[in-house]
CSV table of C-alpha atoms and ligand atoms in Angstrom, one decimal:
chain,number,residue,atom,x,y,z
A,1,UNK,CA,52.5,119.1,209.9
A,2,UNK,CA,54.5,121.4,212.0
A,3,UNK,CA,57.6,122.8,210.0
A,4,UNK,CA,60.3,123.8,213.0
A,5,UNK,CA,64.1,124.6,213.1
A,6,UNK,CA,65.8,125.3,216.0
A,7,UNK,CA,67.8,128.4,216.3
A,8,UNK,CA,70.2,127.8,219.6
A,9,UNK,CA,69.8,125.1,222.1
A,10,UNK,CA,66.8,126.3,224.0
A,11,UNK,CA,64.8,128.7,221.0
A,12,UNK,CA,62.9,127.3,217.6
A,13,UNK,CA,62.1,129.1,215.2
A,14,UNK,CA,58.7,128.4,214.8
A,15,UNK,CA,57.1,131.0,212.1
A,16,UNK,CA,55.7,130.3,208.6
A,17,UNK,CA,56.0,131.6,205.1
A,18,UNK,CA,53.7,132.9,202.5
A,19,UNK,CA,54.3,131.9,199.1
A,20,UNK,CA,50.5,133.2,197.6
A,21,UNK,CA,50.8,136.7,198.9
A,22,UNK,CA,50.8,139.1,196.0
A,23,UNK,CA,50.5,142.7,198.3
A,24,UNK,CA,52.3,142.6,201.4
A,25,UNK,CA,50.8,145.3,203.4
A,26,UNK,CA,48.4,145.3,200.2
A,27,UNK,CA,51.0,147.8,198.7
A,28,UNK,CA,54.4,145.8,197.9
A,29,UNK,CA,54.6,143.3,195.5
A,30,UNK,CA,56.3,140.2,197.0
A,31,UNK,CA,57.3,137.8,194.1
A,32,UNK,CA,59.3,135.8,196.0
A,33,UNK,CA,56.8,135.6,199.2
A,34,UNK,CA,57.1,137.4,202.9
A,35,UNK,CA,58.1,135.3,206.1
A,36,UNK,CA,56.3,135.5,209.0
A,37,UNK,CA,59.5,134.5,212.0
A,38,UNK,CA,57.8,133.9,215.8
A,39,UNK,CA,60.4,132.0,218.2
A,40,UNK,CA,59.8,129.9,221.2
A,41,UNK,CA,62.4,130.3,224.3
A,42,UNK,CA,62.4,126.8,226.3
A,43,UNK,CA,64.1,127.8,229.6
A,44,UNK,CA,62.3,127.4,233.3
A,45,UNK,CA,59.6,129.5,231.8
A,46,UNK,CA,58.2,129.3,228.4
A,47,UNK,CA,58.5,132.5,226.1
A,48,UNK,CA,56.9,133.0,223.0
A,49,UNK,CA,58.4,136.4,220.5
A,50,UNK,CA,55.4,137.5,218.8
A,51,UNK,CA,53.1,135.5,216.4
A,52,UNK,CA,52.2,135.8,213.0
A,53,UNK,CA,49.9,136.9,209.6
A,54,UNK,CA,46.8,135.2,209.9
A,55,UNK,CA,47.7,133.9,206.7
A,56,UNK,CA,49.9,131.5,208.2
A,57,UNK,CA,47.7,130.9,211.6
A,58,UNK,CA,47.2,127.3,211.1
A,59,UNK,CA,50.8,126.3,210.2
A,60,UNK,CA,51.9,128.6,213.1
A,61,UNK,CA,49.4,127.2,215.7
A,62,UNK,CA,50.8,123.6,214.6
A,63,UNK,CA,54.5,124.5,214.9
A,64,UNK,CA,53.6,126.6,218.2
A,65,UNK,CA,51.7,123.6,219.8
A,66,UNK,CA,54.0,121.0,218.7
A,67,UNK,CA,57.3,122.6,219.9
A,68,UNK,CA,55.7,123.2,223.7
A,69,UNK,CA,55.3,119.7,223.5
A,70,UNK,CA,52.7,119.8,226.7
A,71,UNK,CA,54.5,122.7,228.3
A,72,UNK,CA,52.2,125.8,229.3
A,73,UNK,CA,52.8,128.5,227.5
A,74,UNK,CA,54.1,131.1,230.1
A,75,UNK,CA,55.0,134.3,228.4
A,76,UNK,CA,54.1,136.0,225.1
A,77,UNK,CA,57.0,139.0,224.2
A,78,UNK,CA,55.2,141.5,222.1
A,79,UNK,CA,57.4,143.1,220.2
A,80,UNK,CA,55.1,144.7,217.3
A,81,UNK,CA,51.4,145.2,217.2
A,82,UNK,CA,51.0,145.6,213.2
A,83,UNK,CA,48.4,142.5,212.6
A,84,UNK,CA,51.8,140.5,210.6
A,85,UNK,CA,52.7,139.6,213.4
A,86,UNK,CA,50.5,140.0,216.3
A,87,UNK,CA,47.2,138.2,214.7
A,88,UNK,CA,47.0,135.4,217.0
A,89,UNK,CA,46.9,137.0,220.6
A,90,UNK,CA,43.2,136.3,220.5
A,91,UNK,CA,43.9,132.5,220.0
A,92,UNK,CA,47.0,132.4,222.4
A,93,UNK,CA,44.6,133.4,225.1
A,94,UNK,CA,42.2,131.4,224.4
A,95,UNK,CA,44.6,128.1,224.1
A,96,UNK,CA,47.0,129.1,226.6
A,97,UNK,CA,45.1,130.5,229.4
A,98,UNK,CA,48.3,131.0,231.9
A,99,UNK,CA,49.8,132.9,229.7
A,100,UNK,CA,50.8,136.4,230.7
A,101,UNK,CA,51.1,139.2,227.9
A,102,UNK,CA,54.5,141.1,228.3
A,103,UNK,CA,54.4,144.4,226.6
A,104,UNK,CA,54.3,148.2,227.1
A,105,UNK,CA,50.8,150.4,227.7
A,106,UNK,CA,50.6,151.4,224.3
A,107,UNK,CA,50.8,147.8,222.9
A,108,UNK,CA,47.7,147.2,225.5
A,109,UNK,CA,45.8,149.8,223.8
A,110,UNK,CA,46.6,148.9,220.5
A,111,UNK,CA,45.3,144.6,221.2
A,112,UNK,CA,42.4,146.5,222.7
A,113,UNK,CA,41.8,148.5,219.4
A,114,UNK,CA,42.4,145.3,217.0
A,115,UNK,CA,41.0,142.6,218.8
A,116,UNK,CA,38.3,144.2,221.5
A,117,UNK,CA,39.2,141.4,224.0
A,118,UNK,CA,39.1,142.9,227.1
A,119,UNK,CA,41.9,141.5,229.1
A,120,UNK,CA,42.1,142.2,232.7
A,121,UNK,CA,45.0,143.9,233.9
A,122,UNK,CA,46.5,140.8,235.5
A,123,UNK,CA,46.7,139.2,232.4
A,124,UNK,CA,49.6,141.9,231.1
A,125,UNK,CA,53.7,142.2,232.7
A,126,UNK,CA,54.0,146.0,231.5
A,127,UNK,CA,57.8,147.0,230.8
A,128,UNK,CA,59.8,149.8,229.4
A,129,UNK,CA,63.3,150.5,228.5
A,130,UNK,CA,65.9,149.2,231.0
A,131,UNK,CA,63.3,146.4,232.7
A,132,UNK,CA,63.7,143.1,232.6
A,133,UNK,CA,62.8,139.5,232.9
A,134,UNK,CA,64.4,136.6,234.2
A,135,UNK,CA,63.1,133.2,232.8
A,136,UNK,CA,65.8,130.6,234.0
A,137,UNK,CA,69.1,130.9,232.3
A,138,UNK,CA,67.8,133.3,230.2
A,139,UNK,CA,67.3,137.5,231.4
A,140,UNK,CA,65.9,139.5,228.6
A,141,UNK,CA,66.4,143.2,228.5
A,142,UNK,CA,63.6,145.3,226.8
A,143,UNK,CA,64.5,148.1,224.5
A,144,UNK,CA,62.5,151.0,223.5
A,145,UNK,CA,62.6,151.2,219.8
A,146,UNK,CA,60.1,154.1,218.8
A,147,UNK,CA,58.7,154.4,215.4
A,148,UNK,CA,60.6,151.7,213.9
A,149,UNK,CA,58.6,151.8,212.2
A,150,UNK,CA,55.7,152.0,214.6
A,151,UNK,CA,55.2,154.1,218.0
A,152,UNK,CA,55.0,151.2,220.2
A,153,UNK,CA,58.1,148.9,218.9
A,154,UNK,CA,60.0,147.1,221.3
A,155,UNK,CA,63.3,144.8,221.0
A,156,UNK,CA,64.5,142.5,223.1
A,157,UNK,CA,68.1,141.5,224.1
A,158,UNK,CA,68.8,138.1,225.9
A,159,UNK,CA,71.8,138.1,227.6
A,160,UNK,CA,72.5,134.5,227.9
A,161,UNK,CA,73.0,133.7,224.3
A,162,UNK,CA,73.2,137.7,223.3
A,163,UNK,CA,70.2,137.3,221.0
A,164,UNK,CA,69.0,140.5,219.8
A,165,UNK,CA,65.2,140.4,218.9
A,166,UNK,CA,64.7,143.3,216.5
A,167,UNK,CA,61.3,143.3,215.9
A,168,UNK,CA,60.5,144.7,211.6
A,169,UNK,CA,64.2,145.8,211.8
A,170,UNK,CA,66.5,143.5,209.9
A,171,UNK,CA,63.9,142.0,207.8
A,172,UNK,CA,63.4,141.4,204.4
A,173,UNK,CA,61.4,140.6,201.5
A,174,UNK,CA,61.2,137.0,200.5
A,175,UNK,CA,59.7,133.6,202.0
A,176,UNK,CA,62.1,131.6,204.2
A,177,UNK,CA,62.8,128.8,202.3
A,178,UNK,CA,64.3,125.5,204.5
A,179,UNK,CA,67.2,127.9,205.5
A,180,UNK,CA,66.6,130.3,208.4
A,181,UNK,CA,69.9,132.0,208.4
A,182,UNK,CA,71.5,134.4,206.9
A,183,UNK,CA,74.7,132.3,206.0
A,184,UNK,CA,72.9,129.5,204.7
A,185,UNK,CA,72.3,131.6,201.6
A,186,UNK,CA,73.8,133.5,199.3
A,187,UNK,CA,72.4,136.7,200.5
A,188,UNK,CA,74.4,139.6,199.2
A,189,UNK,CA,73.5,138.2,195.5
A,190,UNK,CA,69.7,136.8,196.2
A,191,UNK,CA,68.1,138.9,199.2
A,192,UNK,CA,70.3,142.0,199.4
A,193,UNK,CA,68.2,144.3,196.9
A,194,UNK,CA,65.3,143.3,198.6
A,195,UNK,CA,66.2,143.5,202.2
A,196,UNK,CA,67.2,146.8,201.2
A,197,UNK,CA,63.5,147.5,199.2
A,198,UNK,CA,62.1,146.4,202.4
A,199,UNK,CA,64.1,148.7,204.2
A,200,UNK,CA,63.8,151.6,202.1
A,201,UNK,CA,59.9,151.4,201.6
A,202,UNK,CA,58.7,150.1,205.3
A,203,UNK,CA,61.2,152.0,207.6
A,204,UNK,CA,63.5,154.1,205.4
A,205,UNK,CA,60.9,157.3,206.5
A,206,UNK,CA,62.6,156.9,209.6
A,207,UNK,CA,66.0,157.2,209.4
A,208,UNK,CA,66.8,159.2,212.9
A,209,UNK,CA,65.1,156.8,215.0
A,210,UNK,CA,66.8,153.7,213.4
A,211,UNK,CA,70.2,155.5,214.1
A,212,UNK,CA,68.8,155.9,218.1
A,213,UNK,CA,68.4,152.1,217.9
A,214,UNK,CA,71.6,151.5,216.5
A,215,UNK,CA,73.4,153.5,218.5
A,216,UNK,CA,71.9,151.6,221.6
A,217,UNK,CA,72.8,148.1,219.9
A,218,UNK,CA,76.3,148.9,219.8
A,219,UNK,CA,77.0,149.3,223.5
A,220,UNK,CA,75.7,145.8,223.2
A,221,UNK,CA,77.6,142.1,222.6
A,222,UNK,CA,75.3,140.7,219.6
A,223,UNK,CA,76.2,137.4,218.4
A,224,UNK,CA,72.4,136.6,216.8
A,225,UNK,CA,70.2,139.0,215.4
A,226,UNK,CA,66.4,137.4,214.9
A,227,UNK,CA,64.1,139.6,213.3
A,228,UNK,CA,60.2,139.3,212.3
A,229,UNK,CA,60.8,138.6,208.8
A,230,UNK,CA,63.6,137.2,206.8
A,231,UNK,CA,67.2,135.3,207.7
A,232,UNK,CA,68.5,135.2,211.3
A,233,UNK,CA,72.2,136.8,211.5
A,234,UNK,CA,75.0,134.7,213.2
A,235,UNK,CA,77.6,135.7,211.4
A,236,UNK,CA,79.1,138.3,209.1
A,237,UNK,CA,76.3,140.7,211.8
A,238,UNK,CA,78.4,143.7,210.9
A,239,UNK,CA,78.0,143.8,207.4
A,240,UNK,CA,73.9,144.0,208.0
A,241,UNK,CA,74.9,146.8,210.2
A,242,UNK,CA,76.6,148.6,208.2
A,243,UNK,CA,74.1,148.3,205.7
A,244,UNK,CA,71.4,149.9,208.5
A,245,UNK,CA,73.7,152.7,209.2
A,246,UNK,CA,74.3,153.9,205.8
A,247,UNK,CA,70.2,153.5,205.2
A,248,UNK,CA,69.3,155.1,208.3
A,249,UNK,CA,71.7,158.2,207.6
A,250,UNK,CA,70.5,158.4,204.1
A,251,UNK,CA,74.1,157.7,202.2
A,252,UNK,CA,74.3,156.6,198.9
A,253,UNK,CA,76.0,153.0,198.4
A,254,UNK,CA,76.7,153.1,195.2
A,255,UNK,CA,77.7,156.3,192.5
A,256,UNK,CA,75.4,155.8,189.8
A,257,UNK,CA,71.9,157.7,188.3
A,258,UNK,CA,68.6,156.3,188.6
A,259,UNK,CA,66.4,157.7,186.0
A,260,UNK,CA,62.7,157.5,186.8
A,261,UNK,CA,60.5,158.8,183.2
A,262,UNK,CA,57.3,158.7,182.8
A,263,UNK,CA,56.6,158.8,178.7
A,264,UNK,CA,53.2,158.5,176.8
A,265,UNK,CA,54.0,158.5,173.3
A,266,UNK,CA,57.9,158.0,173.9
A,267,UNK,CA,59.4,161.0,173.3
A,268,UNK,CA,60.3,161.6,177.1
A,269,UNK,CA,61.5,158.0,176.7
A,270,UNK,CA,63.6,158.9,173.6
A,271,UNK,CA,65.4,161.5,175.5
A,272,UNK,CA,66.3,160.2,178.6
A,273,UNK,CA,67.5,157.0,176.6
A,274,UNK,CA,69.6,159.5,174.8
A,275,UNK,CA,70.9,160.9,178.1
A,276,UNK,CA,71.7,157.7,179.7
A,277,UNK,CA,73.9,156.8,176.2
A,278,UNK,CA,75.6,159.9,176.6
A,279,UNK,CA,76.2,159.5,180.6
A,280,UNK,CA,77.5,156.0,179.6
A,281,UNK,CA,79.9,157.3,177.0
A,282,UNK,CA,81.3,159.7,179.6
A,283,UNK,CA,82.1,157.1,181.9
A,284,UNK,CA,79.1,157.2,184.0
A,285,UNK,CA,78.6,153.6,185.2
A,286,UNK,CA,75.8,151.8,187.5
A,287,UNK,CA,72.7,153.7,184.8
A,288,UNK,CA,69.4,152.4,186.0
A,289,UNK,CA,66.1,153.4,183.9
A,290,UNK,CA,62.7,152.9,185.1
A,291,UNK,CA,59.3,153.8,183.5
A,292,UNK,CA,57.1,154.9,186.4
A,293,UNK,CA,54.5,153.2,184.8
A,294,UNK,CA,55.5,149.8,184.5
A,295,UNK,CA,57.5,149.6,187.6
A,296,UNK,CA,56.2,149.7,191.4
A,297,UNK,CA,57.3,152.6,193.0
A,298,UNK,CA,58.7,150.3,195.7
A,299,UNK,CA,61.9,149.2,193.7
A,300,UNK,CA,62.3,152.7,192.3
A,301,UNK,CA,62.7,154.3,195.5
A,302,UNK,CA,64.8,151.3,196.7
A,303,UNK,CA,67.6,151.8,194.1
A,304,UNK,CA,67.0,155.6,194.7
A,305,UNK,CA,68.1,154.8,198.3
A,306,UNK,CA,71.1,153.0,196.7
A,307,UNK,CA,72.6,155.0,193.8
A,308,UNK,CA,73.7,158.8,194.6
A,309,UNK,CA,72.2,160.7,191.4
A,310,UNK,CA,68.7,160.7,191.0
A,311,UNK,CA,67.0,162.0,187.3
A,312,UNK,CA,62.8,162.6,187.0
A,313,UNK,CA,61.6,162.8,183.6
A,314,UNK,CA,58.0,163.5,183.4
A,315,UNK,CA,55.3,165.4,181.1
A,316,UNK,CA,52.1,167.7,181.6
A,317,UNK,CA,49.0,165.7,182.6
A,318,UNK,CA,45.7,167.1,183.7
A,319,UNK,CA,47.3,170.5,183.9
A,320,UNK,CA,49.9,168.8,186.8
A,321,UNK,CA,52.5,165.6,186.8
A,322,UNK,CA,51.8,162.7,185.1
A,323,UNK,CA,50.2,161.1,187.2
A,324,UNK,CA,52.3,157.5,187.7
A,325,UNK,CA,55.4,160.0,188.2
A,326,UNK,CA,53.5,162.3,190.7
A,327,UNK,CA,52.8,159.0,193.1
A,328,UNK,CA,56.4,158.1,192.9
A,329,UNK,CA,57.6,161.8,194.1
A,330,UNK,CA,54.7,161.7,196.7
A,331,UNK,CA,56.3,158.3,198.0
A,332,UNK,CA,59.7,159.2,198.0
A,333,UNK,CA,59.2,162.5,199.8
A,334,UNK,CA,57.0,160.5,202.1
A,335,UNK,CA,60.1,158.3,202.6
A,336,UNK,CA,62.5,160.8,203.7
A,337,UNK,CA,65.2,160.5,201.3
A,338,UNK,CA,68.3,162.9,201.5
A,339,UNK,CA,71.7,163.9,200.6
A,340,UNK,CA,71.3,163.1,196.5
A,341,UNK,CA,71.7,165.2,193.7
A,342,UNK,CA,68.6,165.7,191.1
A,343,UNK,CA,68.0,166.4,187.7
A,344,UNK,CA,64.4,167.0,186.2
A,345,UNK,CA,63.1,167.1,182.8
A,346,UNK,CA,59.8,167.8,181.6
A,347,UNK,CA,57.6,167.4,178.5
A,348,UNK,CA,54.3,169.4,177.7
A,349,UNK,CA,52.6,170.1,174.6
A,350,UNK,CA,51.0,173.0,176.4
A,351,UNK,CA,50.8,174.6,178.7
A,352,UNK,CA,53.8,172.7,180.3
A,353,UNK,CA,53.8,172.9,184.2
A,354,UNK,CA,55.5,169.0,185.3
A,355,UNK,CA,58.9,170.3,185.5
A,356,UNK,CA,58.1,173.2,187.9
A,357,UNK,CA,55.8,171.1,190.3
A,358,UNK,CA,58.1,168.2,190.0
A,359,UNK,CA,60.8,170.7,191.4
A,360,UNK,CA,58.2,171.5,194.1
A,361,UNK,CA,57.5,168.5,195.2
A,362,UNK,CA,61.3,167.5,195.3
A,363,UNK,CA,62.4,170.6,197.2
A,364,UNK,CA,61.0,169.1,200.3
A,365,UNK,CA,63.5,166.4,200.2
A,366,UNK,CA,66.6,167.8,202.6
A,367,UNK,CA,69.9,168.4,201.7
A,368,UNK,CA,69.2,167.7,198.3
A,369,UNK,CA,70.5,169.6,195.5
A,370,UNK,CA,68.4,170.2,192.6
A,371,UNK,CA,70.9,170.9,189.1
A,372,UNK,CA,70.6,174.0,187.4
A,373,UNK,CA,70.5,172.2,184.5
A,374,UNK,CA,67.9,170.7,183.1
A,375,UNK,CA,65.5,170.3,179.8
A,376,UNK,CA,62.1,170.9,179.3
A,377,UNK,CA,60.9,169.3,175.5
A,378,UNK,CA,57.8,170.6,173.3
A,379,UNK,CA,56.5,167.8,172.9
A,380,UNK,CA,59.6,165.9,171.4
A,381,UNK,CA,63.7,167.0,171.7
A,382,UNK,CA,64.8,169.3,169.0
A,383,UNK,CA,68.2,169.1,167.6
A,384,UNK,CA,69.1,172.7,168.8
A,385,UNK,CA,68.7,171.0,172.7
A,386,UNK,CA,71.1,169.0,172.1
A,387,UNK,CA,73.7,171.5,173.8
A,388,UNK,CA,71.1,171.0,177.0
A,389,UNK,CA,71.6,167.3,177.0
A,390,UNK,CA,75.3,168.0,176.8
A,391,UNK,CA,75.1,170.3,180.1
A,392,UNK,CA,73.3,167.9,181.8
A,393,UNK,CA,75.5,165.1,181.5
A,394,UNK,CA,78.3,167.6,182.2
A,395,UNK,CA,76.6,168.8,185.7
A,396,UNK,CA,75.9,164.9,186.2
A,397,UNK,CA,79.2,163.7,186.2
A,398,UNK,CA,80.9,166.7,187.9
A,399,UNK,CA,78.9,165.0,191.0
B,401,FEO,FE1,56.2,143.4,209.8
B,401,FEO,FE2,55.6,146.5,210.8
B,401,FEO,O1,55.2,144.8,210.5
């Protein structure tokens, strides 16, 4: 049965959920699901934004066919060409043969390179920043938005009803649930951390480029943001802004110290508890621990993109970093992440070399800034380190 709500007079929201999905992307777990958002525009012309996960083909097929309700289907607005949401071109052109494919040339490439179907050139309405297309009462602008988080990304602002269609931007984590917007939840307590997990893992790399599309969206009136996955905004828009500007220029939200150990016996464990007790009994609030080997890296780097000070604890493994702590530092350099203060601590039996490569590794985060401080145990802490522990939490808190 089709499962429709309609988002302003003349567009439905016509997506679908995924509930069974462990992996998103096949890396990120997803305990509470991933939507899937496609919307249908019903103005002169018909205008479908994007389509879905094949997943959810069948349920999006339904909703799509019912809501034409025996219109053509005269437009398709590509947005994105990652397969979540663009799996169902093959089967739009095949049910819809009027339809016209409106994207740029490297979207064109990219359905040749996924789906092989060799579309004439007739079949395609190329545009680029600045052009646009008139449907009725509806004109929609199309804006360049490069490498968020892909090369070819697109967004698209209707001026009629000052819709912005951001494409991954805006999304989050989580299955859409009966509600569709934003303010029909209690977002800031049940979706915030993992908008901001989504944000931080799928486009936090690319900070610079999110700025270049925020600073376009604010010479625009926006009274409706619809993205590919997660809540529509209609109201409170600026708070979600704000939240994309502080990401994208890699601030911290919140003073507090995210410690990431890694601990095979526990007696890295023992000493970073100890640390965190002694942070806490100088004042230091907002303490978050994580053992790299029980958590996914995703939520690790997430609160690392929230909290300002960041601590690695980590012993020798195979002559290098244990290994669960090595991925995370791979990740999180992969991710961009700047402007925090670090402290690392190592453990080796022999031949100790994780603190050094750890350092290595985090050096190539910019404007970072590594402590002086820091503690490196022989296999367990020692009374007469004590002192180091001490120093540490000093350097910590002068932060
Ligand atoms: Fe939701 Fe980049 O795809």
């Amino acid at each position: 049965m089709h499962i429709i709500r309609q988002v302003t007079s003349d567009i439905c929201w016509i997506g679908a959920s995924d509930h069974r999905l462990s992996l998103f992307e096949n890396i990120y777990p997803v305990p509470q699901g991933i939507s899937y958002n496609a919307y249908l525009l019903k103005d002169e012309k018909t205008v479908l934004f994007d389509t879905v996960d094949a997943a959810v083909r069948q349920q999006f097929l339904e909703n799509l066919k019912y809501a034409l309700d025996e219109r053509p289907l005269d437009y398709i607005v590509i947005h994105h060409m990652e397969p979540d949401h663009c799996a169902e071109i093959a089967d739009l052109v095949r049910l819809y043969p009027e339809i016209k494919i409106v994207c740029n040339g490297q979207m064109q490439k990219m359905i040749e390179q996924f789906f092989s179907l060799n579309l004439p050139a007739d079949k395609f309405i190329f545009v680029k920043e600045g052009d646009t297309l008139n449907t009725g009462r509806h004109t929609l602008h199309f804006i360049a938005a490069p490498m968020v988080h892909w090369p070819e990304v697109m967004m698209t602002y209707d001026t009629a009803d000052k819709i912005l269609f951001s494409a991954d931007a805006f999304g989050t984590f989580g299955a859409l649930n009966g509600n569709i917007f934003a303010d029909e939840v209690d977002f800031e307590h049940f979706y915030l951390d993992e908008a901001r997990r989504y944000y931080a893992n799928i486009v936090g790399k690319y900070g610079p480029q999110v700025q270049n599309v925020l600073n376009k969206a604010a010479a625009l009136d926006i009274r409706m943001i619809c993205p590919l996955h997660g809540f529509i905004w209609r109201q409170n828009i600026e708070f979600y802004l704000q939240k994309y500007r502080q990401w994208s220029a890699y601030e911290p939200e919140t003073e507090g110290v995210v410690i990431a150990y890694g601990s095979i016996y526990g007696n890295t464990y023992n000493t970073v508890a100890l640390l965190a007790a002694e942070l806490a009994d100088a004042g230091v609030k907002n303490i978050r621990m994580y053992d790299v080997s029980v958590t996914h890296p995703s939520y690790i780097i997430s609160d690392m993109f929230q909290y300002s000070t960041l601590v690695f604890a980590a012993p020798t493994y195979n002559g290098g970093i244990f290994v669960n702590m090595e991925n995370l530092l791979r990740d999180l350099t992969a991710h961009n992440l700047q402007n925090r203060r670090i402290a690392v601590l190592d453990n080796g039996t022999w031949a100790a070399v994780a603190g050094k490569q750890m350092k290595e590794e985090l050096a190539k985060l910019k404007n970072c800034v590594i402590l002086e401080s820091s503690l490196s145990l022989k296999s367990a802490l020692k009374a007469d380190q004590l002192p180091q522990i001490d120093a540490l939490v000093k350097d910590i808190i002068a932060a």
